[in-house]
Tab-separated table of C-alpha atoms in Angstrom:
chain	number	residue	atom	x	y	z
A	1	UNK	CA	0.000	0.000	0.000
A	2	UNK	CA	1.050	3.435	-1.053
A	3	UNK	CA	1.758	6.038	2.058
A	4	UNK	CA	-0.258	8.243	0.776
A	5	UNK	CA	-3.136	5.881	0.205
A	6	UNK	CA	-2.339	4.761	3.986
A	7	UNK	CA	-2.319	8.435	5.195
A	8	UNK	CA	-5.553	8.920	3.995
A	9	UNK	CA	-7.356	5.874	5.531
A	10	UNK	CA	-5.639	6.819	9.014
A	11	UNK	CA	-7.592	10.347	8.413
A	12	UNK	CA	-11.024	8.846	7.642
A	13	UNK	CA	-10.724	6.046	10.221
A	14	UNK	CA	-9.999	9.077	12.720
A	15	UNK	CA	-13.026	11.436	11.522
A	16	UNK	CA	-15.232	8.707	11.636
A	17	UNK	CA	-14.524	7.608	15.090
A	18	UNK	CA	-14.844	11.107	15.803
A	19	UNK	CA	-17.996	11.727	14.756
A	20	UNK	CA	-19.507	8.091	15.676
A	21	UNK	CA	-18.536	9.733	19.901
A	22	UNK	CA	-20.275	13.207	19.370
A	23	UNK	CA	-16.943	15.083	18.956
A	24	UNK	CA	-16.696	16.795	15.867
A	25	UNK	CA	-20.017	18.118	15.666
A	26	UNK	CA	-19.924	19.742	18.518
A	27	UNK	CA	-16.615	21.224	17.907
A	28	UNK	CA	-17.896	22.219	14.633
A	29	UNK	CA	-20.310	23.773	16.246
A	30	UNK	CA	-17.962	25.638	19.016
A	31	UNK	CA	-15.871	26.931	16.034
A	32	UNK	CA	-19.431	28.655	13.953
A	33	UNK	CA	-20.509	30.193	16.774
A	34	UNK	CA	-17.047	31.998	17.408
A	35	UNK	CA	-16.865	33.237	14.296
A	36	UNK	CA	-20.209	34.543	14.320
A	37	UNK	CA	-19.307	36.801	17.621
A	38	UNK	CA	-16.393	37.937	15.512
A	39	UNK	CA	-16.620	41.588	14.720
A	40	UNK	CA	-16.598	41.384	10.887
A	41	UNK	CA	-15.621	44.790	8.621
A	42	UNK	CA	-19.254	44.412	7.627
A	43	UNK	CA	-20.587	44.947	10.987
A	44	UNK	CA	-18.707	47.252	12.531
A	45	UNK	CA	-21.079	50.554	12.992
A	46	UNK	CA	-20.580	53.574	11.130
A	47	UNK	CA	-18.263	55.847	12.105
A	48	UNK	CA	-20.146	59.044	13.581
A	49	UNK	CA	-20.666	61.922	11.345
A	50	UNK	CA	-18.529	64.758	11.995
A	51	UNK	CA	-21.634	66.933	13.126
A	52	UNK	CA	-22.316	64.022	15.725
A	53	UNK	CA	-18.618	63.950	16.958
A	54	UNK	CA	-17.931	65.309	20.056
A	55	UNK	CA	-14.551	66.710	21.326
A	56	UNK	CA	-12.666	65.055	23.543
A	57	UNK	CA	-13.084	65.995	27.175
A	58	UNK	CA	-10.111	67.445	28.727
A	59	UNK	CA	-8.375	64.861	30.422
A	60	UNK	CA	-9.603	65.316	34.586
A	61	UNK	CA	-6.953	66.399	37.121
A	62	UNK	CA	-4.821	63.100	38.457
A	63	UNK	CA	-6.515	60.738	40.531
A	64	UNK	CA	-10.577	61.850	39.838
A	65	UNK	CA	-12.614	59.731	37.859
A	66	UNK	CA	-14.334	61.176	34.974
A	67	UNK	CA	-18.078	60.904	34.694
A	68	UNK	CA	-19.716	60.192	31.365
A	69	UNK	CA	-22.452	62.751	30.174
A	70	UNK	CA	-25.700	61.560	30.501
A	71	UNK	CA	-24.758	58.712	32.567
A	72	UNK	CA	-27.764	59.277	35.074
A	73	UNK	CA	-30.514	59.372	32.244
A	74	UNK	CA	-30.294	56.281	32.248
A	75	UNK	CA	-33.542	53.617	32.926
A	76	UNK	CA	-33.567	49.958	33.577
A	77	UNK	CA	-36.945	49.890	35.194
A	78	UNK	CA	-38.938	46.684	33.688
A	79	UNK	CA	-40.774	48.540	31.082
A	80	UNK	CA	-37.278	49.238	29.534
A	81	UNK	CA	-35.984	46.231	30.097
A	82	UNK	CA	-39.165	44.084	28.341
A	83	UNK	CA	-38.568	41.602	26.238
A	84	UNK	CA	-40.008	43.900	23.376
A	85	UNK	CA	-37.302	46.492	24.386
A	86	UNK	CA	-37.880	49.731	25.705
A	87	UNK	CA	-42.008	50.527	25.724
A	88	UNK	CA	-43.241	53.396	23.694
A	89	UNK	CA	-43.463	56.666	25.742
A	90	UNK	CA	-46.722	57.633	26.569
A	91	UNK	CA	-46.647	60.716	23.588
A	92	UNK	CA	-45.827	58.294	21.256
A	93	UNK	CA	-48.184	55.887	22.303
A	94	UNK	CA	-50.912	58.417	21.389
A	95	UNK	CA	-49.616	59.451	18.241
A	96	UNK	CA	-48.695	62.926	19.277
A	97	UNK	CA	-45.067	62.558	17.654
A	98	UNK	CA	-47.225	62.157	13.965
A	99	UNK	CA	-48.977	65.731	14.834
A	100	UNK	CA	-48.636	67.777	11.228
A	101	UNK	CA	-46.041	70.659	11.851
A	102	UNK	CA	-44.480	72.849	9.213
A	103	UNK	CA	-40.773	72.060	10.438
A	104	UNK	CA	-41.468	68.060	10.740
A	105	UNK	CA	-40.411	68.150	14.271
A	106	UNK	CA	-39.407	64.354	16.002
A	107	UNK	CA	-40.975	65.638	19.496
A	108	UNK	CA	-44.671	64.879	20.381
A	109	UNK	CA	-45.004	68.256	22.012
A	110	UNK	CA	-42.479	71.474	21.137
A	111	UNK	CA	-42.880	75.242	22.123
A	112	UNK	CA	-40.653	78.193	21.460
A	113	UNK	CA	-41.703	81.242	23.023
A	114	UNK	CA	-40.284	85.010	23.171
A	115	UNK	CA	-38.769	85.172	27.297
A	116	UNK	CA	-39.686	89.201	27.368
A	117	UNK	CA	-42.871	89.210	25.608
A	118	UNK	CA	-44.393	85.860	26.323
A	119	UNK	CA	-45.317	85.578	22.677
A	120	UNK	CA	-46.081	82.082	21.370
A	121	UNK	CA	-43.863	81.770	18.467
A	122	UNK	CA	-44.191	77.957	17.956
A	123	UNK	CA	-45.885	75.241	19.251
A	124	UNK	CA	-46.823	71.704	18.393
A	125	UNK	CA	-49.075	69.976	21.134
A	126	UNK	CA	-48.481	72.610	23.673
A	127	UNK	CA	-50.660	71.645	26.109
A	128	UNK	CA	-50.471	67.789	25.797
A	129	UNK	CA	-49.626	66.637	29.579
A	130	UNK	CA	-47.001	64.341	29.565
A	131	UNK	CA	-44.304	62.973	31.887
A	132	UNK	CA	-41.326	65.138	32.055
A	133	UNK	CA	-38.447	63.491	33.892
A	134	UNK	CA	-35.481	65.246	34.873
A	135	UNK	CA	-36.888	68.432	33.896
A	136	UNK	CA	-38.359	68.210	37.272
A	137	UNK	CA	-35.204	69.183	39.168
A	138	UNK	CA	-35.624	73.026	37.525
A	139	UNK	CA	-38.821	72.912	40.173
A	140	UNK	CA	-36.756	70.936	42.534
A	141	UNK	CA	-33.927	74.323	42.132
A	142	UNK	CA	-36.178	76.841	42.685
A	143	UNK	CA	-37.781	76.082	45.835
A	144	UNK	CA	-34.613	74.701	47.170
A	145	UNK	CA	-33.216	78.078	46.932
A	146	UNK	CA	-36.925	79.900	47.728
A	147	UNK	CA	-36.168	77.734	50.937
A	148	UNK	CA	-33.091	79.668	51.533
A	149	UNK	CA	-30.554	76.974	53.113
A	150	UNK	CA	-27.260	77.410	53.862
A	151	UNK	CA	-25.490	76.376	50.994
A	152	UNK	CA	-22.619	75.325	52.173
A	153	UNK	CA	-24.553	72.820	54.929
A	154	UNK	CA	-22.953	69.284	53.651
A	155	UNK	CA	-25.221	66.587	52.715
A	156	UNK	CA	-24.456	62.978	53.174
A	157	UNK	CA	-25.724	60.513	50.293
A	158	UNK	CA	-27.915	58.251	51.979
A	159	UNK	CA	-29.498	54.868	51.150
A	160	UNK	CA	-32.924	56.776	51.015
A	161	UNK	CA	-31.394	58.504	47.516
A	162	UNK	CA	-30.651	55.229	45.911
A	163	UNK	CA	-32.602	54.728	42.786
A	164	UNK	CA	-34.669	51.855	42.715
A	165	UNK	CA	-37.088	52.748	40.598
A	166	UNK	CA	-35.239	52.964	37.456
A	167	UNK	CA	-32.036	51.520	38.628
A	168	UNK	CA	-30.372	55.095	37.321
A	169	UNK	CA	-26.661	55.264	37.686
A	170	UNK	CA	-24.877	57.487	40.038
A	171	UNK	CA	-21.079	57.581	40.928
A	172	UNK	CA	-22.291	59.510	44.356
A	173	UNK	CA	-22.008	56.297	46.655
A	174	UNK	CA	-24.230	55.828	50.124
A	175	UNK	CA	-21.838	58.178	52.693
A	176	UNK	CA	-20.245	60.908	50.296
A	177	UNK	CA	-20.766	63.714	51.902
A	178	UNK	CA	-21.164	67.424	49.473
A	179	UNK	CA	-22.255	70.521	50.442
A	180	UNK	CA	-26.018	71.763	48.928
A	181	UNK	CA	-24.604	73.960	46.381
A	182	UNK	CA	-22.523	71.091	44.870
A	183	UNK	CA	-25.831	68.793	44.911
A	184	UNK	CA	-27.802	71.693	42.896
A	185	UNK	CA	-24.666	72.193	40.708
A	186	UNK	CA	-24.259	68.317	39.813
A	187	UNK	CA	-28.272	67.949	40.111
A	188	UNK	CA	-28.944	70.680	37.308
A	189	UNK	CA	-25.579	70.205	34.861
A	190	UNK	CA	-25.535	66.400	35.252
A	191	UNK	CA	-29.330	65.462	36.763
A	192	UNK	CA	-27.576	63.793	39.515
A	193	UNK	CA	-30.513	62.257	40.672
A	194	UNK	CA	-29.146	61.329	44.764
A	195	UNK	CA	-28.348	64.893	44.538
A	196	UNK	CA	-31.220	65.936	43.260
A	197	UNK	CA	-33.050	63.308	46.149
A	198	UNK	CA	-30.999	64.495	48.587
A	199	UNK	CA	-31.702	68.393	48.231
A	200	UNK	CA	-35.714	66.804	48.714
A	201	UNK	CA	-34.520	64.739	51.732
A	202	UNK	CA	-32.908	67.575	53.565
A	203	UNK	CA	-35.611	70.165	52.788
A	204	UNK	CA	-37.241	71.996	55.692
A	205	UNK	CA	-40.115	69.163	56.523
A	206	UNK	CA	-38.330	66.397	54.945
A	207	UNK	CA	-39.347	65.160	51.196
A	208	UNK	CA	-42.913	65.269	52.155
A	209	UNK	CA	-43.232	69.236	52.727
A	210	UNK	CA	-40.729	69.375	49.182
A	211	UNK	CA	-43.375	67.627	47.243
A	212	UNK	CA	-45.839	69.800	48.427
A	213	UNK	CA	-43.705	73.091	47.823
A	214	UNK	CA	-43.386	71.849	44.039
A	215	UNK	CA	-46.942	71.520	43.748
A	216	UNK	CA	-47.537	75.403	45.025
A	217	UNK	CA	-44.863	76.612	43.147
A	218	UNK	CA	-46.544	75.527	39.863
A	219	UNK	CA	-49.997	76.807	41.275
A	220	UNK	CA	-48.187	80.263	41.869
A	221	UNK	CA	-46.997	79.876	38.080
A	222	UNK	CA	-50.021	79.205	36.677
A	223	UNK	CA	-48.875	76.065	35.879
A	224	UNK	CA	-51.958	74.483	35.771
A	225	UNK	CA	-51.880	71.367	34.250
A	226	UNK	CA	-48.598	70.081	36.004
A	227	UNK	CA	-48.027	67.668	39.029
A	228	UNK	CA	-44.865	66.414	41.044
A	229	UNK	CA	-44.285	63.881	43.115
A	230	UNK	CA	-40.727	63.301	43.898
A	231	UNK	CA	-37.668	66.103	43.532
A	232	UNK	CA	-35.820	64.079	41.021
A	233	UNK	CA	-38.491	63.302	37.843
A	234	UNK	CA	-38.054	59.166	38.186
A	235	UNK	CA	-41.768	58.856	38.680
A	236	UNK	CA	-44.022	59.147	35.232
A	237	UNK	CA	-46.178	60.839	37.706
A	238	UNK	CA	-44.405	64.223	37.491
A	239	UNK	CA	-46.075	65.516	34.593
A	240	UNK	CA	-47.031	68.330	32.790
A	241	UNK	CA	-46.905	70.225	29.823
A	242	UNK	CA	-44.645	72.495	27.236
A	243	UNK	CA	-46.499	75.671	28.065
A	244	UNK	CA	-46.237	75.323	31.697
A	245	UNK	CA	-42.822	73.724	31.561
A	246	UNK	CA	-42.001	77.338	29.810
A	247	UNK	CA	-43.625	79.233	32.805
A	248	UNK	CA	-41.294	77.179	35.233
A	249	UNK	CA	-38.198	77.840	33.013
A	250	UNK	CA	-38.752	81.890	32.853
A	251	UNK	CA	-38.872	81.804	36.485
A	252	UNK	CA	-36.131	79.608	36.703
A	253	UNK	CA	-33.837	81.898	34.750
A	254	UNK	CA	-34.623	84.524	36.909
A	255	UNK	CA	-32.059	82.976	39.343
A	256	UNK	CA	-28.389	83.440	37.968
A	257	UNK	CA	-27.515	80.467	40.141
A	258	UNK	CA	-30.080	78.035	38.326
A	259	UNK	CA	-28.544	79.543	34.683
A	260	UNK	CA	-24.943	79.483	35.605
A	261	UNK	CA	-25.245	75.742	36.904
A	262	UNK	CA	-27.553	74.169	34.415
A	263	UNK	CA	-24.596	75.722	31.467
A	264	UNK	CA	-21.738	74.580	32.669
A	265	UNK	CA	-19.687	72.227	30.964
A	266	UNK	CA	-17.651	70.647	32.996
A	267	UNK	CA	-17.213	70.560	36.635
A	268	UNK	CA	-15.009	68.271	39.463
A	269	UNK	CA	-16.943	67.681	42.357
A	270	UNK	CA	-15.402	68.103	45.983
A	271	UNK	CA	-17.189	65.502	47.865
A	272	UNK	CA	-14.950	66.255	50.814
A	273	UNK	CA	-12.616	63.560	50.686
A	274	UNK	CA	-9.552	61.692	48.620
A	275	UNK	CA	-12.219	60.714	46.135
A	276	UNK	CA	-12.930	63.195	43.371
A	277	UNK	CA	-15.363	63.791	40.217
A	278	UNK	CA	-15.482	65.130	37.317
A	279	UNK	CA	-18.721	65.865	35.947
A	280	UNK	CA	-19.657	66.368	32.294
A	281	UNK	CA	-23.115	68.285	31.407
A	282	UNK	CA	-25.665	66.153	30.347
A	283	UNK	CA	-27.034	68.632	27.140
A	284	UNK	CA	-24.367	68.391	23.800
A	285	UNK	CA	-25.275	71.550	22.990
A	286	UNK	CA	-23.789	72.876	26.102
A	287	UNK	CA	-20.407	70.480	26.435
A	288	UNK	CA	-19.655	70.753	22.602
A	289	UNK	CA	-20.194	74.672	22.508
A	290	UNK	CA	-21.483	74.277	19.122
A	291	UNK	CA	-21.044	77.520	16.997
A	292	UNK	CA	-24.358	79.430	17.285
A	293	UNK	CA	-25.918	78.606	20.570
A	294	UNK	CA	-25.872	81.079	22.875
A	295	UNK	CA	-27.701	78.957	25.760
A	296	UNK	CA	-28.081	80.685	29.106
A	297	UNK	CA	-30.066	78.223	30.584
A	298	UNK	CA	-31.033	74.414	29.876
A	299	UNK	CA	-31.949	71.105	31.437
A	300	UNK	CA	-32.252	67.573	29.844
A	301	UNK	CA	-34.566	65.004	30.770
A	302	UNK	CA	-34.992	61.217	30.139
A	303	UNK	CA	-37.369	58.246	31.394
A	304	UNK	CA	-38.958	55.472	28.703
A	305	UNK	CA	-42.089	57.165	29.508
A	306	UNK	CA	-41.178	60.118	28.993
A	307	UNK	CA	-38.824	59.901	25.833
A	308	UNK	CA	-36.412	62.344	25.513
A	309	UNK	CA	-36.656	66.086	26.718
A	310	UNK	CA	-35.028	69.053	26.404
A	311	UNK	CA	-35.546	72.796	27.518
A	312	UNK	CA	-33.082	76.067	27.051
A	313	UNK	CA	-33.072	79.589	27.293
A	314	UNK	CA	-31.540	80.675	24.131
A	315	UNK	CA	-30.909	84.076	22.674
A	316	UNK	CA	-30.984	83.631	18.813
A	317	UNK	CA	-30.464	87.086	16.201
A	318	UNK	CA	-30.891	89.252	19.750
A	319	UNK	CA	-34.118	88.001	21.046
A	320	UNK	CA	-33.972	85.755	24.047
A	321	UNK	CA	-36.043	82.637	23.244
A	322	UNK	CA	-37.286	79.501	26.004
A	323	UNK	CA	-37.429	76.337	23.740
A	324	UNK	CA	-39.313	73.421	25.090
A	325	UNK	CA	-39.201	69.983	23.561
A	326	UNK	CA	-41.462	66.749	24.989
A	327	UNK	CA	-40.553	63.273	24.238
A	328	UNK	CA	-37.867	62.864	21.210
A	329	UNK	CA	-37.330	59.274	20.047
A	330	UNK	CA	-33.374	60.068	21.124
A	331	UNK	CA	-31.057	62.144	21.857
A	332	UNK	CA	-29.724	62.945	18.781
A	333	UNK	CA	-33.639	63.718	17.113
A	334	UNK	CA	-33.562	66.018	20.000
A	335	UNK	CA	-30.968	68.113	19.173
A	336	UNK	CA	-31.643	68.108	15.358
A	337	UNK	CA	-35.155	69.434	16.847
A	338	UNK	CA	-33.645	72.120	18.480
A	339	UNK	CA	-31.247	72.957	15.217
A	340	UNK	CA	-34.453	73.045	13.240
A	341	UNK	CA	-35.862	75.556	15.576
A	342	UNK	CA	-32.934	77.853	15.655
A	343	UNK	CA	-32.581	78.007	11.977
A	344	UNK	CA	-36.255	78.693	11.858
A	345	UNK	CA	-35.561	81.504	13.931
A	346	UNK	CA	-32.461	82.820	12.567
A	347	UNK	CA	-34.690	82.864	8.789
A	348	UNK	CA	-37.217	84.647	11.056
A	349	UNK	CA	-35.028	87.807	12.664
A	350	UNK	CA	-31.559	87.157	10.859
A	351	UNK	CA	-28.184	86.722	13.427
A	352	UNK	CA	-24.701	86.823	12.550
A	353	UNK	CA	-25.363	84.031	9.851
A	354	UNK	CA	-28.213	84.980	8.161
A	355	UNK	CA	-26.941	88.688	7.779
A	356	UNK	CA	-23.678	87.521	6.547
A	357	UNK	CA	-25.206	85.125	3.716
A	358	UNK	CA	-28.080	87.906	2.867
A	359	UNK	CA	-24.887	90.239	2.125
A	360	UNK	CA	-22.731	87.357	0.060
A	361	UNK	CA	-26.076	86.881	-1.639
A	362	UNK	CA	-26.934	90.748	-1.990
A	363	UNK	CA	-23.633	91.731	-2.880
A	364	UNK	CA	-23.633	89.321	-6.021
A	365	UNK	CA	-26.708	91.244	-7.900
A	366	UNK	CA	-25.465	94.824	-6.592
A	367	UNK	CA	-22.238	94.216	-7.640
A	368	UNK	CA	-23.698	93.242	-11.399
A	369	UNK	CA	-25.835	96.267	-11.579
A	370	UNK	CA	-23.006	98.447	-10.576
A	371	UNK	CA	-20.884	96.798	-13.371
A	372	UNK	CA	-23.844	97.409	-15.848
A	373	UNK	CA	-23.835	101.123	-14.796
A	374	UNK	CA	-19.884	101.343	-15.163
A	375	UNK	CA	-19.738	99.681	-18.709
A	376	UNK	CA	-23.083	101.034	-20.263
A	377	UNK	CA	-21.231	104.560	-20.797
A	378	UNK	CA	-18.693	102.674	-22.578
A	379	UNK	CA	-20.629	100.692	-24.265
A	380	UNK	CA	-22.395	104.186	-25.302
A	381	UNK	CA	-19.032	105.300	-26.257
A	382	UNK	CA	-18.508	102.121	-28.816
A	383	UNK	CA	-21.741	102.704	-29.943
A	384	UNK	CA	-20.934	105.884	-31.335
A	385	UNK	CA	-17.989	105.325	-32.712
A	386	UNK	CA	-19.358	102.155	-34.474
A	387	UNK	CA	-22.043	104.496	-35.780
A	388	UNK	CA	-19.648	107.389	-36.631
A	389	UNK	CA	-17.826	104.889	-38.395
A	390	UNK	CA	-20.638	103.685	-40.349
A	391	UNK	CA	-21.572	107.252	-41.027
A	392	UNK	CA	-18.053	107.847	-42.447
A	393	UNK	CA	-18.246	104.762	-44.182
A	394	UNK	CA	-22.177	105.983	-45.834
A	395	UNK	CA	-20.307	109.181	-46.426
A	396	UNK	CA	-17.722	107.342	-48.553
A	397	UNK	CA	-20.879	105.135	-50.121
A	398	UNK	CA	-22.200	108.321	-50.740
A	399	UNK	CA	-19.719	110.091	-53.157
A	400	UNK	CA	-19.519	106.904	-54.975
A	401	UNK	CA	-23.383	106.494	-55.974
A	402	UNK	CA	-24.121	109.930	-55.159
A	403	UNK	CA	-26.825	109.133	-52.201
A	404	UNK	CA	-24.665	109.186	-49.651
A	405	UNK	CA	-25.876	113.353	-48.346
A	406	UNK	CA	-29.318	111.589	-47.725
A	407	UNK	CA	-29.037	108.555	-45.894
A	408	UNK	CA	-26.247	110.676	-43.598
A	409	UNK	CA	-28.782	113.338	-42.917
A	410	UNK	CA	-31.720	110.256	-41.799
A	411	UNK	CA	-29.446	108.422	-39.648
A	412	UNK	CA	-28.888	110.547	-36.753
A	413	UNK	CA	-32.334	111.446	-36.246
A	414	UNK	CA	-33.402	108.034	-36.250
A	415	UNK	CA	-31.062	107.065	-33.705
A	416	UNK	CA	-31.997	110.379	-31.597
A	417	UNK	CA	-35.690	108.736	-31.307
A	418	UNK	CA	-34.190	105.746	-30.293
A	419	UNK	CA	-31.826	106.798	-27.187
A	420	UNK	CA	-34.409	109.104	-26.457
A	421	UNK	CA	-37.259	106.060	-25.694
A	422	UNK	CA	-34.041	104.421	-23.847
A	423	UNK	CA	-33.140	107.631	-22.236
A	424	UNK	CA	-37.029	108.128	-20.143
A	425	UNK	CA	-39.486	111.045	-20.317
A	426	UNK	CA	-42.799	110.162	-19.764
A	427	UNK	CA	-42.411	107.189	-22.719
A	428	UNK	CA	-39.565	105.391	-21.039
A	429	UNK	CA	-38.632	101.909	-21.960
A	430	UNK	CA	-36.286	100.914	-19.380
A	431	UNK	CA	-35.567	102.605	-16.125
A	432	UNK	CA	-31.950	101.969	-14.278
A	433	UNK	CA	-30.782	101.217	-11.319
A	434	UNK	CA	-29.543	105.056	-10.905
A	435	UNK	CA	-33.058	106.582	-11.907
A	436	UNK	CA	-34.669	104.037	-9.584
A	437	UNK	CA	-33.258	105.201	-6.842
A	438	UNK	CA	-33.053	108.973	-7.658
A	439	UNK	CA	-36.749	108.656	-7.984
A	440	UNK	CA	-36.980	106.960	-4.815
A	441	UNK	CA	-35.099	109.735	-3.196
A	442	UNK	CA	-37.591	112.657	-5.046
């Protein structure tokens, strides 16, 4: 027997005793499923746009631990943990987010209105009550600092402030201790939501007589469809709606405190011992400093109920506007929300912008006309000459065949009639950019 002939029975004696004790196919097996967990080039996601790129974070003093933006809108409650995946929000779930609108919003319910005048300017299911999560902890600011607290009293996170409702994350651990102006600072930039539960806590009364504070508050606001049950916006219970979430925001930015927070973009905690955080704010808006927001006040919001929600003072081509937006399908339809209302209002008033493309745009016409007015004197010039030429030219016609002295004498009176229609008087053909505005002047 050949040794090849032998190698190859050796091989299929060995498979088949293989496969005749269960081996290979479960190897087999072993092997396809590892290379389907393989990231292939295929699968690998998209790399962001460049509009969706964010800068990187400046790298956080030595020894604190940087906190990821948005980390504390998070919810695993059941609903968005369901086998289904997250449950629609409760906008969505009515069809609110389908509502007609002229600028095709994502949001179930948007308002922009003017902050001096009060003047409605936009609004798409305005007065649609719906949960609003974390934009609860604007209310929460206010009559924390109504209450007038020492602000430098520390706070110590408790057990009480643990989240176990939606299982939220929090890098505030039970027994950091912060003072009540770091809890409001981290509460409002990064909806810290033991902060935000601990400002209730350790409100005159306890969380009991902070609930019903809230409630007031909105009744002195005319907030009259709203509700609040907790200081932090985990419940779907706190609830209410874009015109009376714009009531609580102008009051709100009444307080310099409430807008300085709320806009800053980074901050490192002290929580009064080794241990030390940086905090990033939860809004992109704010942390990116994308060129033409001018945002002096804001707060972000998320539960599954609630979708996602946003809400800024904003001063856009020198009026200062308070944008409200209920219940985005995500984050990012959020924001491109909130670009499609600024360009709406930058088409509406102009800004730095608009002006600047209305004069590249203006300047291209002007800048024609002008050329027109430069070159029509010369082009009167060659017209002359051409016709002096052709009257020298009938005048040499004419001494040949002797009818020159009569066609020279018809010309120029013709052509008199004619630059006199061109020219204007009451019959005017054409009127220039020079007489247009000379008669604009008159």
């Amino acid at each position: 027997m050949r040794p090849s002939t032998k190698k190859t029975l050796v091989l299929s004696t060995l498979l088949l005793a293989l496969v005749a004790g269960g081996t290979l196919i479960p190897l087999a097996w072993n092997q396809r499923e590892a290379a389907r967990q393989q990231p292939s080039a295929v699968a690998v996601a998209p790399a962001p746009a460049a509009a969706e790129a964010e800068p990187a974070t400046p790298a956080p003093p030595p020894g604190t631990e940087q906190v990821p933006p948005e980390e504390a809108e998070t919810d695993r409650s059941p609903n968005a943990a369901s086998p289904g995946g997250p449950v629609l929000s409760f906008g969505r779930a009515q069809g609110l987010h389908q509502t007609p609108d002229p600028l095709r919003l994502n949001s179930s319910a948007a308002l922009v209105v003017d902050q001096a005048s009060g003047e409605v300017l936009v609004q798409k299911n305005a007065q649609a009550v719906l949960p609003i999560a974390s934009l609860t902890k604007l209310m929460t600011s206010v009559v924390v600092l109504e209450a007038r607290q020492p602000m430098d009293e520390v706070l110590t996170i408790t057990d009480e402030d643990v989240d176990r409702e939606r299982h939220s994350r929090s890098r505030l651990k039970v027994g950091s201790t912060l003072t009540r102006e770091e809890a409001l600072h981290l509460a409002l930039m990064s909806s810290e939501n033991r902060a935000a539960h601990a400002l209730g806590r350790t409100y005159p009364g306890g969380l009991e007589k902070m609930v019903a504070a809230m409630n007031a508050k909105a009744r002195q606001l005319g907030m009259q469809n709203s509700s609040f049950v907790d200081p932090t916006g985990l419940s779907n219970a706190n609830r209410s709606t874009a015109r009376d979430v714009a009531l609580l925001v102008k009051a709100a930015a009444q307080n310099p405190l409430i807008a300085q927070f709320s806009t800053t973009r980074q901050h490192v905690a002290d929580l009064g011992s080794s241990r030390s955080l940086q905090y990033i704010n939860s809004n992109r808006l704010v942390r990116n400093a994308n060129p033409g927001w001018d945002i002096e006040l804001q707060k972000t919001g998320y539960i599954v109920e609630a979708g996602r929600c946003l809400t800024m003072v904003t001063e856009v081509a020198g009026r200062s506007l308070i944008l409200v937006l209920l219940d985005a399908e995500s984050n990012g339809t959020r924001i491109a929300d909130a670009e499609r209302l600024r360009r709406w209002a930058v088409a509406q008033w102009g800004g730095p912008e608009a002006v600047a493309a209305l004069k590249a745009e203006s300047a291209r016409p002007r800048k024609a006309v002008v050329a027109k007015k430069k070159d029509s004197p010369d082009e009167r010039k060659r017209g002359v000459k051409t016709a002096s030429a052709k009257k020298k030219d009938g005048k040499a016609a004419s001494r040949k065949d002797g009818k020159a002295t009569a066609v020279a004498k018809k010309e120029p009176a013709d052509r008199k009639k004619v630059a006199t229609a061109k020219k204007g008087g009451d019959g005017r053909v054409r009127q220039s950019f020079a007489a247009a505005k000379s008669d604009s002047k008159s």
